[in-house]
């Protein structure tokens, strides 16, 4: 079985990458998990996962004349398979975003959960593709008006492409933020439940600086606990891996000029 | 909102209606204020915020274009200056006939705060307001709560996003991936 879940937000810095790795580690206790840095224009998952020096990344797989196998860009770290993406702008320019479909299709053959760390913006094919390809989306929100407004936009894009909502995750929540009071209304506008409310925590920043996912760096922190709670709220659906792989392969994605 | 006809007693163009609100407060004005963004005056016109004032204190707001009342009506003209600001005087008894519904009421300091960013004036207005006006649970104080309570605004964001998603899908050749891609 396999399910692809995009972690998106519509805004940079809300904690998508932090959340992708945290949810990935939590889900890895029950499932085979693969996380992919699908934010190919502003990749940073490699820094969060201690893979800054990874010799082969998703970028290499997206080149038209790719001469590496998908497996070469898969690193087993923190109990998950991690596919980082490089940060070179040249590589981003040369990459063919639509090849992401084939990469995801291949990864889907051999895992239970695929988490796609998605781009912040929605302004290009490469930016929307993770949301288009995924079965479901987790929207990461900070409890602020601009973040909610951008999150709504992502949610609506996802709906337009038939991508279901797995829920929303409030992150960087400060004392005195009104998350409890707004949860009901949030659920009225977003698909799926409010999965958790993750406090703003120095541990998250320190983890990033240490090149480790939060759940490895500070597993006992309140923020890590909240991410585990969120992961517990995501029911992974049972779909035969081959069906999903086939669906990705046949997903309608235009050839790039 | 149905208002009795009033007498125009003051008319100005200003970047923000702070002066008019301060004037109304100091003059214990009773009547209403019509606040129209200057670009709307040149256009087809139906884009004004009407604000009733009783003894100098704002009470009800209504936007003639969006037909929204209360704080959303203020939001519809906030930052849209310069405005033409017309002050009309109305008999207190006539104004008392206008029903205060929750949808229309604004908290006394809200116009000064939201339209003129003048918190000193807002505070002065709150002090002058009858106790029961300031005690009322007006729109939620927390901006995130207020945002999520503003269904029309949220629906508008979603409608716009949906429309944009379709337009972009056409641009990117992704219409076949849309749920109802065949409709276009
Ligand atoms: N709960 C949190 N508390 C404090 N800092 C956080 C939290 N979550 C993420 N951060 C920090 O915020 C920054 C942006 O997070 P990141 O996950 O890279 O966001 P995104 O991928 O959405 O751009 C990073 O420095 C990260 O360590
Ligand atoms: Mg990121």
mmCIF file of C-alpha atoms and ligand atoms in Angstrom, chain A residues 12-13 15-18 37 39 42-45 48 117-120, ligand 2:
data_model
loop_
_atom_site.group_PDB
_atom_site.id
_atom_site.type_symbol
_atom_site.label_atom_id
_atom_site.label_comp_id
_atom_site.label_asym_id
_atom_site.label_seq_id
_atom_site.Cartn_x
_atom_site.Cartn_y
_atom_site.Cartn_z
ATOM 1 C CA UNK A 12 7.531 30.157 2.972
ATOM 2 C CA UNK A 13 8.869 29.659 6.470
ATOM 3 C CA UNK A 15 7.542 24.963 8.747
ATOM 4 C CA UNK A 16 6.726 22.661 5.837
ATOM 5 C CA UNK A 17 10.147 21.065 5.792
ATOM 6 C CA UNK A 18 10.259 20.746 9.570
ATOM 7 C CA UNK A 37 12.045 17.440 -1.196
ATOM 8 C CA UNK A 39 10.404 22.150 -3.318
ATOM 9 C CA UNK A 42 14.040 26.448 -2.861
ATOM 10 C CA UNK A 43 15.213 23.118 -1.575
ATOM 11 C CA UNK A 44 16.181 23.051 2.077
ATOM 12 C CA UNK A 45 15.253 19.599 3.298
ATOM 13 C CA UNK A 48 17.331 19.718 7.920
ATOM 14 C CA UNK A 117 7.712 18.654 0.909
ATOM 15 C CA UNK A 118 6.024 21.145 -1.395
ATOM 16 C CA UNK A 119 6.963 24.614 -2.649
ATOM 17 C CA UNK A 120 5.638 27.701 -0.927
HETATM 18 MG MG1 LIG C 2 11.041 24.161 3.060
#
